[in-house]
Amino acid sequence: MSLSKNSLCRACKKSVLQQWFSLGNQPPANALLKAPMSEENFYPLTLYKCEKCGLVQLIDVVDQQELFSNYVYYSSTSSSFREHFRKFAKQAFDKKLLVEGQLVIDVGSNDGILLKPFKELGANVLGIEPVEKIAKQAILEGIPTIAAWLSPSIAKNIIAQPMAVEEPSSRDKNKATLVTATNVFAHINDADMVFSSVQEMLAPWGTFIIEVPYFWQMIQDNTFDLIYHEHLSYFSLSDIVFLAERNGFSTIDVEMVPVHGGSIRVYMRPGLDFEPSSAVGNMLQKEICLAQTGSMQAFVANVEKNKHVLVTLLQDLKRTGKRIVGYGAPAKMSTLTNYFGIDDKVVDYIVDDAIAKQNLFSPGMHIPIRSPVILCTDDPEYILIFAWNFKEDIMKRCRGLGFSGKFIIPLPGVEIK
Ligand SMILES: [Zn+2]
């Protein structure tokens, strides 16, 4: 077992954590299996809410080495993500947050999906990516990347070593004008460590930009499948503002972005004397209203209702001899199949475009994962879309492969198309 338990809130460090919603014991969502009989670890997947500051969080923390050592997720596999990050980079230039030749450091840079467009637009780039295999891939594709876990000492070293990036002479005193962290902030147990590392790397005039799945979007859309062990914190904007301020950063702007079921992109600057935009004030106000209307209680009831509707539908289809396969084996597939009890007796197999996932088995429920090419010769009656955030792309792709049946979209509400 490589599990530790936090006794204090990750944000305010008080011990007033109340259990809110439990999904029972689950295997790590990205731990795909080589064989269905492989040994698996199960850990509690339970959300707690801090009574003091409001942060919703897991307190059972699975060791990062266990969660990420076999990580096979390459961001660039998804064309929607590529487009999202291309726009991200262009917008940073349009907002004049940097100019050509300045340095962008991306924390949790994966295969360089965000840094590639920054580089194309003329920035110097450097990635920090803990999974060595993925870091190597980024380097092969021309993105300088340090294979390491983020820490203040790693951050300090990076800045002290001009060899680490291309054209060191053109950088501003070795420090980054932009530090970005997309979809990583929620994964890190020690949030203060992230800020102190960023302090080391970011120029005093620079901007720190993060993207995190937005807690209130998950609540409004019933997307409980965003809950898995890698996601330790479920951030409201108010949580980010609080953490930033405690670490000497001002939150200057925020916007909603359509990834991971609805995320917020938050802009921060080192120093406490910057005024927030009206967007920050408006979102904070809206969060106060949402917290007062009982929407968190409604969410739990909606998840149970969704479970009943989907499981009943799948059982009815199986009873009448229909065949169902799944599309997409992201982490959210694991949460949904394990919490709803959807196994290989219900879903024959799952197809996924990522070659690294093919010929493996889903965690806990042991559903085999295949290449989508199988749909050229096999024509099941139904495809259950686990990667529902890409449903439009997936439906087009399936039709292109010759699929003539119907699609089931499990969330936000069960839908047949
Ligand atoms: Zn707290």
Tab-separated table of C-alpha atoms and ligand atoms in Angstrom:
chain	number	residue	atom	x	y	z
A	1	MET	CA	0.000	0.000	0.000
A	2	SER	CA	1.320	3.408	-0.850
A	3	LEU	CA	-1.371	5.543	0.699
A	4	SER	CA	-1.111	8.454	3.098
A	5	LYS	CA	-3.913	10.323	4.822
A	6	ASN	CA	-3.988	14.083	5.266
A	7	SER	CA	-5.353	15.252	8.591
A	8	LEU	CA	-5.339	18.938	7.678
A	9	CYS	CA	-7.004	20.857	4.859
A	10	ARG	CA	-4.663	21.269	1.876
A	11	ALA	CA	-5.481	24.980	1.626
A	12	CYS	CA	-6.071	26.474	5.096
A	13	LYS	CA	-4.290	23.797	7.196
A	14	LYS	CA	-7.219	23.472	9.624
A	15	SER	CA	-8.527	20.074	10.763
A	16	VAL	CA	-12.209	20.660	10.023
A	17	LEU	CA	-12.713	18.239	7.135
A	18	GLN	CA	-16.194	16.764	6.724
A	19	GLN	CA	-16.915	13.753	4.508
A	20	TRP	CA	-19.174	14.826	1.649
A	21	PHE	CA	-19.369	12.167	-1.105
A	22	SER	CA	-17.809	8.701	-1.235
A	23	LEU	CA	-17.318	6.582	-4.360
A	24	GLY	CA	-16.100	3.653	-2.272
A	25	ASN	CA	-12.780	1.935	-2.866
A	26	GLN	CA	-11.494	2.232	-6.420
A	27	PRO	CA	-8.330	1.287	-8.321
A	28	PRO	CA	-6.197	4.185	-9.650
A	29	ALA	CA	-8.052	5.325	-12.770
A	30	ASN	CA	-5.085	5.261	-15.132
A	31	ALA	CA	-3.714	1.911	-13.952
A	32	LEU	CA	-4.674	-0.059	-17.051
A	33	LEU	CA	-3.888	-3.767	-16.699
A	34	LYS	CA	-1.770	-5.995	-18.935
A	35	ALA	CA	-3.932	-9.000	-18.050
A	36	PRO	CA	-7.408	-9.240	-16.499
A	37	MET	CA	-6.107	-11.332	-13.610
A	38	SER	CA	-3.370	-8.840	-12.638
A	39	GLU	CA	-3.211	-7.802	-9.010
A	40	GLU	CA	-4.748	-4.423	-8.305
A	41	ASN	CA	-4.710	-1.980	-5.436
A	42	PHE	CA	-7.942	-0.319	-4.346
A	43	TYR	CA	-7.965	2.908	-2.353
A	44	PRO	CA	-10.756	5.038	-0.829
A	45	LEU	CA	-12.145	7.624	-3.250
A	46	THR	CA	-13.956	9.973	-0.876
A	47	LEU	CA	-14.401	13.709	-1.099
A	48	TYR	CA	-14.176	15.890	1.991
A	49	LYS	CA	-15.151	19.522	2.361
A	50	CYS	CA	-13.236	21.886	4.600
A	51	GLU	CA	-15.668	23.589	6.958
A	52	LYS	CA	-13.305	26.509	7.351
A	53	CYS	CA	-12.230	27.491	3.811
A	54	GLY	CA	-14.582	25.371	1.675
A	55	LEU	CA	-12.006	23.461	-0.404
A	56	VAL	CA	-13.353	20.103	-1.597
A	57	GLN	CA	-10.545	17.545	-1.558
A	58	LEU	CA	-9.409	13.943	-1.247
A	59	ILE	CA	-7.531	13.291	1.971
A	60	ASP	CA	-6.510	9.730	1.003
A	61	VAL	CA	-3.441	10.407	-1.097
A	62	VAL	CA	-2.085	7.613	-3.284
A	63	ASP	CA	1.672	7.826	-3.806
A	64	GLN	CA	2.430	9.780	-6.977
A	65	GLN	CA	5.003	7.236	-8.122
A	66	GLU	CA	2.283	4.577	-8.132
A	67	LEU	CA	-0.207	6.816	-9.948
A	68	PHE	CA	2.130	8.094	-12.617
A	69	SER	CA	4.851	5.459	-13.112
A	70	ASN	CA	2.816	3.650	-15.780
A	71	TYR	CA	1.095	6.757	-17.049
A	72	VAL	CA	0.370	6.363	-20.749
A	73	TYR	CA	-1.520	9.537	-21.478
A	74	TYR	CA	-0.126	11.629	-24.318
A	75	SER	CA	-2.005	14.920	-24.503
A	76	SER	CA	-1.311	15.450	-28.203
A	77	THR	CA	-3.330	12.344	-29.116
A	78	SER	CA	-6.408	14.542	-28.960
A	79	SER	CA	-6.952	17.019	-31.785
A	80	SER	CA	-9.377	19.032	-29.604
A	81	PHE	CA	-6.650	19.488	-26.988
A	82	ARG	CA	-4.129	20.502	-29.652
A	83	GLU	CA	-6.529	23.185	-30.841
A	84	HIS	CA	-7.261	24.311	-27.269
A	85	PHE	CA	-3.571	24.826	-26.502
A	86	ARG	CA	-2.889	26.502	-29.843
A	87	LYS	CA	-5.518	29.105	-28.906
A	88	PHE	CA	-4.047	29.359	-25.380
A	89	ALA	CA	-0.605	30.295	-26.755
A	90	LYS	CA	-1.993	32.732	-29.308
A	91	GLN	CA	-4.125	34.450	-26.666
A	92	ALA	CA	-1.106	34.909	-24.355
A	93	PHE	CA	0.664	36.773	-27.177
A	94	ASP	CA	-2.503	38.743	-28.058
A	95	LYS	CA	-2.855	39.810	-24.410
A	96	LYS	CA	0.796	40.928	-24.555
A	97	LEU	CA	1.762	38.714	-21.625
A	98	LEU	CA	5.000	37.977	-23.493
A	99	VAL	CA	6.882	38.821	-26.669
A	100	GLU	CA	9.012	36.718	-29.006
A	101	GLY	CA	12.206	35.408	-27.473
A	102	GLN	CA	10.907	35.332	-23.895
A	103	LEU	CA	10.768	32.133	-21.918
A	104	VAL	CA	7.680	30.033	-21.162
A	105	ILE	CA	8.021	27.200	-18.630
A	106	ASP	CA	5.205	24.670	-18.550
A	107	VAL	CA	4.838	22.527	-15.436
A	108	GLY	CA	3.509	19.033	-16.187
A	109	SER	CA	4.243	19.674	-19.833
A	110	ASN	CA	3.333	16.169	-21.042
A	111	ASP	CA	4.468	15.729	-24.671
A	112	GLY	CA	4.803	19.488	-25.190
A	113	ILE	CA	1.243	20.067	-26.357
A	114	LEU	CA	1.174	23.658	-25.022
A	115	LEU	CA	4.819	24.498	-25.649
A	116	LYS	CA	4.759	23.509	-29.336
A	117	PRO	CA	2.461	26.411	-30.318
A	118	PHE	CA	4.347	28.795	-28.007
A	119	LYS	CA	7.564	27.788	-29.786
A	120	GLU	CA	5.964	28.240	-33.207
A	121	LEU	CA	4.958	31.766	-32.176
A	122	GLY	CA	8.554	32.598	-31.272
A	123	ALA	CA	8.813	31.958	-27.523
A	124	ASN	CA	11.651	30.083	-25.897
A	125	VAL	CA	10.177	27.085	-24.150
A	126	LEU	CA	11.012	24.592	-21.445
A	127	GLY	CA	8.891	21.756	-20.107
A	128	ILE	CA	8.976	20.036	-16.733
A	129	GLU	CA	7.421	16.584	-16.944
A	130	PRO	CA	7.775	13.878	-14.279
A	131	VAL	CA	7.045	10.870	-16.510
A	132	GLU	CA	10.358	10.106	-18.173
A	133	LYS	CA	8.912	8.274	-21.159
A	134	ILE	CA	6.648	11.219	-21.982
A	135	ALA	CA	9.455	13.768	-21.410
A	136	LYS	CA	11.641	11.839	-23.894
A	137	GLN	CA	8.871	11.966	-26.472
A	138	ALA	CA	8.634	15.760	-26.059
A	139	ILE	CA	12.403	16.120	-26.521
A	140	LEU	CA	12.219	13.986	-29.682
A	141	GLU	CA	9.607	16.402	-30.980
A	142	GLY	CA	11.874	19.384	-30.361
A	143	ILE	CA	10.583	20.616	-26.992
A	144	PRO	CA	13.360	20.955	-24.360
A	145	THR	CA	12.033	19.101	-21.322
A	146	ILE	CA	13.378	18.293	-17.868
A	147	ALA	CA	12.188	14.903	-16.609
A	148	ALA	CA	11.546	15.722	-12.948
A	149	TRP	CA	8.929	16.286	-10.269
A	150	LEU	CA	8.457	19.953	-9.572
A	151	SER	CA	10.140	21.274	-6.424
A	152	PRO	CA	11.682	24.607	-5.412
A	153	SER	CA	15.183	23.105	-5.732
A	154	ILE	CA	14.495	21.750	-9.253
A	155	ALA	CA	13.061	25.163	-10.159
A	156	LYS	CA	16.143	26.906	-8.812
A	157	ASN	CA	18.444	24.552	-10.761
A	158	ILE	CA	16.569	25.089	-13.993
A	159	ILE	CA	17.016	28.829	-13.801
A	160	ALA	CA	20.663	28.472	-12.806
A	161	GLN	CA	21.419	26.320	-15.879
A	162	PRO	CA	21.224	28.296	-19.099
A	163	MET	CA	22.068	25.077	-20.962
A	164	ALA	CA	18.557	23.890	-20.282
A	165	VAL	CA	16.852	26.023	-22.897
A	166	GLU	CA	17.505	27.062	-26.443
A	167	GLU	CA	19.095	30.433	-27.173
A	168	PRO	CA	19.857	31.306	-23.550
A	169	SER	CA	21.299	34.640	-24.552
A	170	SER	CA	17.881	35.936	-25.567
A	171	ARG	CA	16.164	35.176	-22.272
A	172	ASP	CA	15.397	37.800	-19.661
A	173	LYS	CA	17.839	37.154	-16.867
A	174	ASN	CA	17.137	33.409	-17.169
A	175	LYS	CA	13.687	33.707	-15.627
A	176	ALA	CA	10.400	32.890	-17.301
A	177	THR	CA	7.956	35.560	-18.400
A	178	LEU	CA	5.215	32.960	-18.271
A	179	VAL	CA	4.889	29.877	-16.110
A	180	THR	CA	1.937	27.687	-17.012
A	181	ALA	CA	0.407	24.659	-15.302
A	182	THR	CA	-2.584	23.174	-17.068
A	183	ASN	CA	-4.505	20.364	-15.443
A	184	VAL	CA	-1.725	19.659	-12.926
A	185	PHE	CA	-2.497	21.963	-10.018
A	186	ALA	CA	-5.328	19.750	-8.808
A	187	HIS	CA	-2.970	16.751	-8.815
A	188	ILE	CA	-0.492	18.133	-6.310
A	189	ASN	CA	-0.833	17.480	-2.593
A	190	ASP	CA	1.370	20.363	-1.494
A	191	ALA	CA	-0.158	23.377	-3.241
A	192	ASP	CA	2.156	25.813	-1.439
A	193	MET	CA	5.150	23.981	-2.933
A	194	VAL	CA	3.860	24.828	-6.428
A	195	PHE	CA	3.811	28.529	-5.600
A	196	SER	CA	7.264	28.519	-4.014
A	197	SER	CA	8.646	26.685	-7.082
A	198	VAL	CA	6.992	29.190	-9.404
A	199	GLN	CA	8.500	32.036	-7.350
A	200	GLU	CA	11.940	30.614	-8.220
A	201	MET	CA	11.284	30.454	-11.971
A	202	LEU	CA	9.056	33.434	-12.710
A	203	ALA	CA	10.392	36.906	-13.495
A	204	PRO	CA	9.012	39.690	-11.259
A	205	TRP	CA	7.094	41.072	-14.276
A	206	GLY	CA	5.852	37.620	-15.260
A	207	THR	CA	2.482	35.873	-15.130
A	208	PHE	CA	1.569	32.481	-13.701
A	209	ILE	CA	-1.347	30.866	-15.541
A	210	ILE	CA	-3.123	27.737	-14.381
A	211	GLU	CA	-6.017	25.732	-15.722
A	212	VAL	CA	-7.974	23.533	-13.358
A	213	PRO	CA	-11.263	21.678	-13.746
A	214	TYR	CA	-13.872	23.977	-12.203
A	215	PHE	CA	-15.630	22.524	-9.166
A	216	TRP	CA	-18.903	24.381	-9.708
A	217	GLN	CA	-19.078	23.233	-13.328
A	218	MET	CA	-18.758	19.636	-12.146
A	219	ILE	CA	-21.587	20.291	-9.669
A	220	GLN	CA	-23.830	21.926	-12.248
A	221	ASP	CA	-23.185	19.293	-14.948
A	222	ASN	CA	-23.264	16.234	-12.710
A	223	THR	CA	-19.866	15.117	-14.060
A	224	PHE	CA	-18.804	13.047	-11.076
A	225	ASP	CA	-16.483	10.992	-13.313
A	226	LEU	CA	-13.934	13.809	-12.973
A	227	ILE	CA	-13.335	12.452	-9.474
A	228	TYR	CA	-10.349	10.089	-9.336
A	229	HIS	CA	-7.252	9.639	-7.191
A	230	GLU	CA	-5.043	11.892	-9.333
A	231	HIS	CA	-7.433	14.805	-8.709
A	232	LEU	CA	-6.682	15.698	-5.115
A	233	SER	CA	-8.353	19.140	-5.086
A	234	TYR	CA	-11.661	20.314	-6.633
A	235	PHE	CA	-11.087	24.035	-6.933
A	236	SER	CA	-13.462	26.953	-6.804
A	237	LEU	CA	-11.959	30.268	-7.832
A	238	SER	CA	-12.158	31.347	-4.178
A	239	ASP	CA	-9.756	28.507	-3.243
A	240	ILE	CA	-7.216	29.638	-5.844
A	241	VAL	CA	-7.475	33.276	-4.731
A	242	PHE	CA	-6.917	32.193	-1.116
A	243	LEU	CA	-3.896	29.979	-1.937
A	244	ALA	CA	-2.374	32.575	-4.238
A	245	GLU	CA	-2.666	35.349	-1.682
A	246	ARG	CA	-1.143	33.264	1.089
A	247	ASN	CA	1.818	32.634	-1.207
A	248	GLY	CA	2.301	36.242	-2.239
A	249	PHE	CA	0.453	36.200	-5.594
A	250	SER	CA	-2.439	38.366	-6.809
A	251	THR	CA	-5.219	36.789	-8.851
A	252	ILE	CA	-5.686	39.241	-11.705
A	253	ASP	CA	-8.044	37.534	-14.141
A	254	VAL	CA	-10.100	34.415	-14.793
A	255	GLU	CA	-12.003	32.889	-17.694
A	256	MET	CA	-13.954	29.716	-18.336
A	257	VAL	CA	-12.401	27.304	-20.859
A	258	PRO	CA	-14.168	24.326	-22.422
A	259	VAL	CA	-11.813	21.483	-21.449
A	260	HIS	CA	-12.220	18.633	-18.964
A	261	GLY	CA	-15.933	19.299	-18.735
A	262	GLY	CA	-15.379	22.997	-17.934
A	263	SER	CA	-12.209	24.462	-16.453
A	264	ILE	CA	-11.095	27.865	-15.228
A	265	ARG	CA	-7.953	29.542	-16.506
A	266	VAL	CA	-6.603	31.768	-13.741
A	267	TYR	CA	-3.984	34.479	-14.231
A	268	MET	CA	-1.767	35.390	-11.262
A	269	ARG	CA	1.111	37.777	-10.728
A	270	PRO	CA	3.792	37.767	-8.047
A	271	GLY	CA	3.089	40.523	-5.510
A	272	LEU	CA	-0.067	41.468	-3.637
A	273	ASP	CA	-0.778	44.896	-5.046
A	274	PHE	CA	-2.546	44.057	-8.319
A	275	GLU	CA	-6.254	44.742	-8.798
A	276	PRO	CA	-8.391	41.788	-9.959
A	277	SER	CA	-10.471	42.133	-13.123
A	278	SER	CA	-14.264	42.391	-12.873
A	279	ALA	CA	-14.429	38.757	-14.091
A	280	VAL	CA	-12.754	37.665	-10.838
A	281	GLY	CA	-15.232	39.602	-8.693
A	282	ASN	CA	-18.218	38.323	-10.652
A	283	MET	CA	-17.181	34.680	-10.427
A	284	LEU	CA	-16.504	34.929	-6.684
A	285	GLN	CA	-19.956	36.436	-6.199
A	286	LYS	CA	-21.573	33.652	-8.215
A	287	GLU	CA	-19.763	31.030	-6.139
A	288	ILE	CA	-21.240	32.454	-2.936
A	289	CYS	CA	-24.739	32.123	-4.449
A	290	LEU	CA	-24.099	28.547	-5.643
A	291	ALA	CA	-22.851	27.514	-2.209
A	292	GLN	CA	-26.038	28.835	-0.614
A	293	THR	CA	-28.536	27.107	-2.905
A	294	GLY	CA	-27.902	23.497	-1.851
A	295	SER	CA	-26.372	22.541	-5.195
A	296	MET	CA	-23.784	20.271	-3.559
A	297	GLN	CA	-26.532	18.168	-1.956
A	298	ALA	CA	-28.426	18.056	-5.266
A	299	PHE	CA	-25.275	16.816	-7.026
A	300	VAL	CA	-25.051	13.663	-4.897
A	301	ALA	CA	-28.731	12.887	-5.533
A	302	ASN	CA	-28.273	13.484	-9.279
A	303	VAL	CA	-25.320	11.082	-9.475
A	304	GLU	CA	-27.414	8.328	-7.883
A	305	LYS	CA	-30.292	9.059	-10.261
A	306	ASN	CA	-27.939	8.954	-13.255
A	307	LYS	CA	-26.549	5.620	-12.058
A	308	HIS	CA	-30.037	4.136	-11.828
A	309	VAL	CA	-31.071	5.387	-15.292
A	310	LEU	CA	-27.905	4.237	-17.083
A	311	VAL	CA	-27.583	0.860	-15.378
A	312	THR	CA	-31.272	0.082	-16.003
A	313	LEU	CA	-30.897	1.010	-19.685
A	314	LEU	CA	-27.800	-1.168	-20.134
A	315	GLN	CA	-29.460	-4.106	-18.357
A	316	ASP	CA	-32.555	-3.805	-20.571
A	317	LEU	CA	-30.392	-3.761	-23.702
A	318	LYS	CA	-28.429	-6.826	-22.579
A	319	ARG	CA	-31.665	-8.670	-21.774
A	320	THR	CA	-32.804	-8.204	-25.355
A	321	GLY	CA	-29.486	-9.509	-26.692
A	322	LYS	CA	-27.995	-6.191	-27.807
A	323	ARG	CA	-24.227	-5.747	-27.938
A	324	ILE	CA	-22.627	-2.681	-26.357
A	325	VAL	CA	-19.040	-1.473	-26.729
A	326	GLY	CA	-17.379	1.585	-25.194
A	327	TYR	CA	-15.497	4.476	-26.802
A	328	GLY	CA	-12.622	6.087	-24.910
A	329	ALA	CA	-10.579	4.827	-21.962
A	330	PRO	CA	-9.706	8.049	-20.122
A	331	ALA	CA	-9.502	8.162	-16.321
A	332	LYS	CA	-13.163	9.196	-16.165
A	333	MET	CA	-14.108	5.846	-17.753
A	334	SER	CA	-12.602	4.080	-14.744
A	335	THR	CA	-14.559	6.152	-12.214
A	336	LEU	CA	-17.836	5.674	-14.088
A	337	THR	CA	-17.493	1.933	-14.745
A	338	ASN	CA	-16.302	1.164	-11.207
A	339	TYR	CA	-18.914	3.274	-9.412
A	340	PHE	CA	-21.753	2.041	-11.645
A	341	GLY	CA	-20.497	-1.566	-11.761
A	342	ILE	CA	-20.254	-1.722	-15.571
A	343	ASP	CA	-17.961	-4.636	-16.415
A	344	ASP	CA	-16.999	-6.821	-19.399
A	345	LYS	CA	-20.321	-8.658	-19.188
A	346	VAL	CA	-22.085	-5.395	-20.066
A	347	VAL	CA	-19.534	-3.739	-22.366
A	348	ASP	CA	-17.773	-6.228	-24.688
A	349	TYR	CA	-14.744	-4.018	-25.222
A	350	ILE	CA	-13.672	-0.374	-25.273
A	351	VAL	CA	-11.946	1.233	-28.242
A	352	ASP	CA	-9.399	4.010	-27.752
A	353	ASP	CA	-7.312	5.934	-30.273
A	354	ALA	CA	-4.219	5.926	-28.031
A	355	ILE	CA	-2.036	3.023	-29.141
A	356	ALA	CA	-0.458	2.883	-25.660
A	357	LYS	CA	-3.839	1.897	-24.183
A	358	GLN	CA	-4.747	-0.741	-26.749
A	359	ASN	CA	-4.594	-4.425	-25.747
A	360	LEU	CA	-4.766	-3.501	-22.049
A	361	PHE	CA	-7.716	-3.930	-19.657
A	362	SER	CA	-9.708	-1.295	-17.761
A	363	PRO	CA	-8.953	-0.925	-14.019
A	364	GLY	CA	-11.290	-2.810	-11.693
A	365	MET	CA	-13.851	-3.859	-14.302
A	366	HIS	CA	-11.345	-5.565	-16.662
A	367	ILE	CA	-12.940	-4.519	-19.950
A	368	PRO	CA	-10.518	-5.168	-22.865
A	369	ILE	CA	-9.310	-2.109	-24.798
A	370	ARG	CA	-8.932	-2.336	-28.577
A	371	SER	CA	-8.093	-0.180	-31.578
A	372	PRO	CA	-11.098	1.637	-33.096
A	373	VAL	CA	-10.245	-0.119	-36.379
A	374	ILE	CA	-12.178	-3.131	-35.054
A	375	LEU	CA	-15.354	-1.137	-35.823
A	376	CYS	CA	-14.643	-1.613	-39.542
A	377	THR	CA	-15.502	-5.289	-39.202
A	378	ASP	CA	-17.565	-5.436	-36.001
A	379	ASP	CA	-20.855	-3.544	-35.893
A	380	PRO	CA	-22.336	-3.669	-32.361
A	381	GLU	CA	-25.800	-2.195	-31.732
A	382	TYR	CA	-24.616	0.454	-29.238
A	383	ILE	CA	-21.514	2.496	-28.458
A	384	LEU	CA	-21.323	3.920	-24.939
A	385	ILE	CA	-19.187	7.060	-25.119
A	386	PHE	CA	-17.042	7.263	-21.986
A	387	ALA	CA	-15.021	10.194	-23.396
A	388	TRP	CA	-18.274	12.212	-23.595
A	389	ASN	CA	-16.382	15.527	-23.752
A	390	PHE	CA	-15.321	14.525	-27.287
A	391	LYS	CA	-18.689	13.052	-28.269
A	392	GLU	CA	-19.098	14.988	-31.530
A	393	ASP	CA	-15.644	13.925	-32.822
A	394	ILE	CA	-16.219	10.358	-31.672
A	395	MET	CA	-19.617	10.003	-33.333
A	396	LYS	CA	-18.185	11.261	-36.631
A	397	ARG	CA	-15.221	8.902	-36.369
A	398	CYS	CA	-17.428	5.881	-35.648
A	399	ARG	CA	-19.694	6.614	-38.615
A	400	GLY	CA	-16.574	6.930	-40.755
A	401	LEU	CA	-15.484	3.471	-39.649
A	402	GLY	CA	-18.853	2.028	-40.667
A	403	PHE	CA	-20.702	1.913	-37.330
A	404	SER	CA	-24.455	1.867	-38.021
A	405	GLY	CA	-25.867	1.532	-34.489
A	406	LYS	CA	-26.783	4.069	-31.793
A	407	PHE	CA	-24.710	6.050	-29.339
A	408	ILE	CA	-25.276	6.248	-25.591
A	409	ILE	CA	-23.930	9.365	-23.884
A	410	PRO	CA	-23.775	8.742	-20.120
A	411	LEU	CA	-23.318	12.312	-18.834
A	412	PRO	CA	-24.437	14.957	-17.917
A	413	GLY	CA	-27.735	13.029	-18.371
A	414	VAL	CA	-28.212	9.710	-20.190
A	415	GLU	CA	-28.894	10.359	-23.860
A	416	ILE	CA	-29.344	8.016	-26.850
A	417	LYS	CA	-28.446	9.321	-30.307
B	1	ZN	ZN	-9.538	24.570	4.508
